[in-house]
Coordinates of N, CA and C in Angstrom, one line a residue:
M4 N 12.8 12.1 5.8 CA 12.4 10.7 5.8 C 11.4 10.5 7.0
T5 N 10.3 9.9 6.7 CA 9.3 9.7 7.7 C 9.7 8.5 8.5
A6 N 9.6 8.6 9.8 CA 10.0 7.5 10.7 C 9.0 6.4 10.6
F7 N 9.4 5.2 10.8 CA 8.6 4.0 10.8 C 7.3 4.1 11.6
E8 N 7.5 4.6 12.8 CA 6.3 4.7 13.7 C 5.4 5.9 13.4
D9 N 5.8 6.8 12.5 CA 5.0 7.9 12.1 C 4.2 7.6 10.8
L10 N 4.4 6.5 10.2 CA 3.7 6.2 8.9 C 2.2 5.9 9.3
E11 N 1.3 6.3 8.3 CA -0.1 6.3 8.6 C -0.8 5.6 7.4
R12 N -2.0 5.2 7.7 CA -2.9 4.6 6.6 C -2.9 5.6 5.4
G13 N -2.8 5.0 4.3 CA -2.8 5.9 3.0 C -1.4 6.2 2.6
D14 N -0.4 6.1 3.4 CA 1.0 6.4 3.0 C 1.5 5.3 2.0
I15 N 2.3 5.7 1.1 CA 2.9 4.8 0.1 C 4.4 4.8 0.4
I16 N 5.0 3.6 0.6 CA 6.4 3.5 0.9 C 7.1 2.6 -0.1
W17 N 8.4 2.6 -0.2 CA 9.2 1.7 -0.9 C 9.7 0.7 0.1
A18 N 9.4 -0.6 0.0 CA 9.7 -1.6 1.0 C 10.2 -2.9 0.4
S19 N 10.7 -3.7 1.3 CA 11.1 -5.1 0.9 C 9.9 -5.9 0.4
D20 N 10.0 -6.5 -0.7 CA 8.9 -7.3 -1.3 C 9.1 -8.7 -0.8
P21 N 8.1 -9.2 0.0 CA 8.2 -10.6 0.4 C 8.1 -11.7 -0.7
L22 N 7.7 -11.2 -1.9 CA 7.6 -12.2 -3.0 C 8.8 -12.2 -3.9
S23 N 9.7 -11.3 -3.7 CA 10.9 -11.3 -4.6 C 12.1 -10.7 -3.9
E24 N 13.2 -10.6 -4.6 CA 14.4 -10.1 -4.0 C 14.5 -8.5 -4.1
K25 N 13.6 -7.9 -4.8 CA 13.7 -6.5 -5.0 C 12.5 -5.8 -4.2
G26 N 12.6 -4.5 -4.1 CA 11.6 -3.8 -3.4 C 10.5 -3.4 -4.3
R27 N 9.4 -2.8 -3.7 CA 8.3 -2.3 -4.5 C 7.5 -1.3 -3.7
P28 N 6.7 -0.5 -4.3 CA 5.8 0.4 -3.6 C 4.7 -0.4 -2.9
M29 N 4.4 0.0 -1.7 CA 3.3 -0.6 -0.9 C 2.5 0.5 -0.2
L30 N 1.2 0.3 -0.2 CA 0.3 1.2 0.5 C 0.0 0.7 1.9
I31 N 0.1 1.6 2.9 CA -0.2 1.2 4.2 C -1.7 1.2 4.5
G32 N -2.2 0.0 4.9 CA -3.6 -0.1 5.2 C -3.9 0.1 6.7
A33 N -3.0 -0.5 7.5 CA -3.2 -0.3 9.0 C -1.8 -0.2 9.6
P34 N -1.5 0.9 10.3 CA -0.2 1.1 10.9 C 0.1 0.6 12.3
R35 N -0.9 0.4 13.1 CA -0.6 0.0 14.5 C -1.8 -0.7 15.1
F36 N -1.4 -1.5 16.1 CA -2.4 -2.4 16.7 C -2.3 -2.2 18.2
P37 N -3.4 -2.3 19.0 CA -3.4 -2.0 20.4 C -2.4 -2.9 21.2
N38 N -2.3 -4.2 20.8 CA -1.5 -5.1 21.5 C -0.2 -5.5 20.9
H39 N 0.1 -5.0 19.7 CA 1.3 -5.4 19.0 C 2.2 -4.2 18.6
G40 N 1.9 -3.0 19.0 CA 2.7 -1.9 18.7 C 2.7 -1.6 17.2
V41 N 3.7 -1.1 16.6 CA 3.8 -0.7 15.2 C 4.1 -1.9 14.4
Q42 N 3.1 -2.3 13.6 CA 3.3 -3.2 12.5 C 2.5 -2.6 11.3
L43 N 3.0 -2.7 10.1 CA 2.4 -2.2 9.0 C 1.8 -3.3 8.1
I44 N 0.4 -3.2 8.1 CA -0.2 -4.1 7.1 C -0.3 -3.3 5.8
T45 N 0.3 -3.9 4.8 CA 0.5 -3.1 3.5 C -0.2 -3.9 2.4
V46 N -0.6 -3.2 1.4 CA -1.2 -3.7 0.2 C -0.2 -3.4 -1.0
L47 N 0.2 -4.4 -1.7 CA 1.2 -4.3 -2.7 C 0.7 -3.5 -3.9
I48 N 1.6 -2.7 -4.5 CA 1.2 -1.9 -5.7 C 2.1 -2.4 -6.9
S49 N 1.5 -2.4 -8.1 CA 2.1 -2.9 -9.3 C 1.8 -2.0 -10.4
T50 N 2.7 -2.0 -11.4 CA 2.4 -1.3 -12.7 C 1.7 -2.3 -13.7
K51 N 1.6 -3.5 -13.3 CA 0.9 -4.5 -14.2 C -0.6 -4.4 -14.1
T52 N -1.3 -4.7 -15.2 CA -2.7 -4.6 -15.2 C -3.4 -5.9 -15.5
Y53 N -2.8 -7.0 -15.0 CA -3.3 -8.3 -15.4 C -4.5 -8.8 -14.7
H54 N -5.1 -8.1 -13.8 CA -6.2 -8.5 -13.1 C -7.3 -7.5 -13.0
E55 N -8.5 -7.8 -13.3 CA -9.6 -6.8 -13.4 C -9.9 -6.2 -12.0
E56 N -9.6 -6.9 -10.9 CA -9.9 -6.4 -9.6 C -8.8 -5.5 -9.0
A57 N -7.7 -5.3 -9.8 CA -6.7 -4.3 -9.4 C -7.3 -2.9 -9.4
L58 N -6.9 -2.1 -8.5 CA -7.5 -0.7 -8.4 C -6.5 0.3 -9.0
A59 N -6.8 0.8 -10.1 CA -6.0 1.8 -10.8 C -5.9 3.1 -9.9
L60 N -4.7 3.6 -9.8 CA -4.5 4.9 -9.1 C -4.4 6.0 -10.2
R61 N -5.2 7.0 -10.0 CA -5.2 8.1 -10.9 C -4.4 9.3 -10.3
D62 N -4.0 10.2 -11.0 CA -3.2 11.3 -10.5 C -3.9 12.1 -9.3
D63 N -5.3 12.2 -9.4 CA -6.0 12.9 -8.4 C -6.3 12.0 -7.1
D64 N -5.8 10.8 -7.1 CA -5.9 9.9 -6.0 C -4.8 10.2 -4.9
Y65 N -3.8 10.9 -5.4 CA -2.6 11.2 -4.5 C -2.8 12.5 -3.8
E66 N -2.4 12.4 -2.5 CA -2.3 13.7 -1.7 C -1.0 14.4 -2.0
G67 N 0.0 13.6 -2.3 CA 1.3 14.2 -2.7 C 1.5 14.0 -4.2
D68 N 2.8 13.9 -4.6 CA 3.1 13.6 -6.0 C 2.7 12.2 -6.4
P69 N 2.2 12.0 -7.6 CA 1.8 10.7 -8.0 C 3.1 9.8 -8.2
L70 N 2.9 8.5 -8.2 CA 4.0 7.6 -8.6 C 4.4 7.9 -10.0
G71 N 5.6 7.5 -10.4 CA 6.0 7.8 -11.8 C 5.3 7.1 -12.9
E72 N 4.8 5.9 -12.7 CA 4.1 5.1 -13.7 C 2.7 4.9 -13.2
R73 N 1.8 4.6 -14.2 CA 0.4 4.2 -13.8 C 0.5 3.0 -12.9
S74 N -0.1 3.1 -11.8 CA 0.1 2.0 -10.8 C -1.3 1.5 -10.4
H75 N -1.3 0.2 -9.9 CA -2.5 -0.5 -9.5 C -2.3 -1.1 -8.1
V76 N -3.3 -0.9 -7.2 CA -3.2 -1.6 -5.9 C -3.8 -3.0 -6.1
L77 N -3.1 -4.0 -5.5 CA -3.5 -5.4 -5.6 C -4.2 -5.8 -4.3
P78 N -5.5 -5.7 -4.2 CA -6.2 -6.0 -2.9 C -6.0 -7.4 -2.3
W79 N -5.5 -8.3 -3.1 CA -5.3 -9.7 -2.7 C -3.9 -9.9 -2.2
S80 N -3.0 -8.9 -2.4 CA -1.6 -9.1 -2.0 C -1.3 -8.2 -0.8
L81 N -1.3 -8.8 0.4 CA -1.0 -8.1 1.6 C 0.3 -8.6 2.2
A82 N 1.0 -7.7 2.9 CA 2.2 -8.0 3.6 C 2.3 -7.3 4.9
T83 N 2.8 -7.9 5.9 CA 3.0 -7.2 7.2 C 4.4 -6.9 7.4
L84 N 4.7 -5.7 7.6 CA 6.1 -5.3 7.9 C 6.3 -5.0 9.4
N85 N 7.3 -5.6 10.0 CA 7.4 -5.5 11.5 C 8.5 -4.6 11.9
S86 N 9.3 -4.1 11.0 CA 10.5 -3.4 11.4 C 10.8 -2.3 10.4
A87 N 11.5 -1.2 11.0 CA 11.9 -0.1 10.1 C 12.9 -0.6 9.0
A88 N 13.6 -1.7 9.3 CA 14.5 -2.2 8.3 C 13.8 -2.7 7.0
D89 N 12.5 -3.0 7.1 CA 11.8 -3.4 5.9 C 11.4 -2.3 5.0
V90 N 11.4 -1.1 5.5 CA 11.0 0.1 4.8 C 12.2 0.9 4.3
D91 N 12.3 1.1 3.0 CA 13.5 1.9 2.5 C 13.2 3.4 2.6
H92 N 12.0 3.8 2.1 CA 11.7 5.2 2.2 C 10.2 5.5 1.8
Y93 N 9.8 6.7 2.3 CA 8.4 7.2 2.0 C 8.4 7.7 0.6
L94 N 7.3 7.4 -0.1 CA 7.1 7.9 -1.5 C 6.1 9.0 -1.6
T95 N 4.9 8.8 -1.2 CA 3.8 9.7 -1.3 C 2.6 9.2 -0.4
S96 N 1.4 9.7 -0.6 CA 0.3 9.2 0.1 C -1.0 9.4 -0.8
L97 N -2.0 8.6 -0.4 CA -3.3 8.8 -1.1 C -4.2 9.7 -0.3
V98 N -5.2 10.3 -1.0 CA -6.2 11.0 -0.3 C -7.0 10.0 0.5
D99 N -7.6 10.5 1.6 CA -8.4 9.7 2.5 C -9.5 8.8 1.8
D100 N -10.2 9.4 0.9 CA -11.3 8.7 0.2 C -10.8 7.5 -0.6
R101 N -9.7 7.7 -1.3 CA -9.1 6.6 -2.1 C -8.5 5.5 -1.2
A102 N -7.9 5.9 0.0 CA -7.4 4.9 0.9 C -8.5 4.1 1.5
E103 N -9.7 4.7 1.7 CA -10.9 4.0 2.2 C -11.4 3.1 1.1
D104 N -11.4 3.5 -0.1 CA -11.8 2.6 -1.2 C -11.0 1.4 -1.2
V105 N -9.7 1.5 -1.1 CA -8.7 0.4 -1.1 C -9.1 -0.5 0.1
A106 N -9.2 0.0 1.3 CA -9.5 -0.8 2.5 C -10.8 -1.6 2.3
S107 N -11.8 -0.9 1.7 CA -13.1 -1.6 1.5 C -12.9 -2.8 0.5
Q108 N -12.1 -2.5 -0.6 CA -11.9 -3.6 -1.6 C -11.1 -4.7 -1.0
V109 N -10.1 -4.5 -0.1 CA -9.4 -5.5 0.6 C -10.3 -6.4 1.4
I110 N -11.2 -5.7 2.2 CA -12.1 -6.4 3.1 C -13.1 -7.2 2.2
D111 N -13.6 -6.7 1.2 CA -14.5 -7.5 0.3 C -13.8 -8.7 -0.3
Y112 N -12.5 -8.4 -0.7 CA -11.8 -9.5 -1.4 C -11.5 -10.7 -0.4
I113 N -11.1 -10.4 0.8 CA -10.7 -11.5 1.7 C -11.9 -12.0 2.5
S114 N -13.1 -11.4 2.4 CA -14.3 -11.9 3.1 C -15.2 -12.7 2.1
S115 N -14.8 -12.7 0.8 CA -15.7 -13.4 -0.1 C -15.4 -14.9 -0.2

């Protein structure tokens, strides 16, 4: 198990979903801040394809094993996790280039 403070940008975790009672996979976009210590800004991941701006994850986007189902990153759905209690477990990670694509899409989405 990866420790909360060791999680990095591009890691995918199973965590508490702020929008429902169940957990979901989340991509870590930013793991730490100079003045706030470890907080994880995450981007929610879904198997739903209801929005054209969702970023599909392909098998070669993963540095480790791919998630079990075809998944999509939702650049408009961000959540900040403040505690190790919010994270159930580490799942896998994305290659650096795909994590950067996601970060750029999030920035484009929230700055438009």
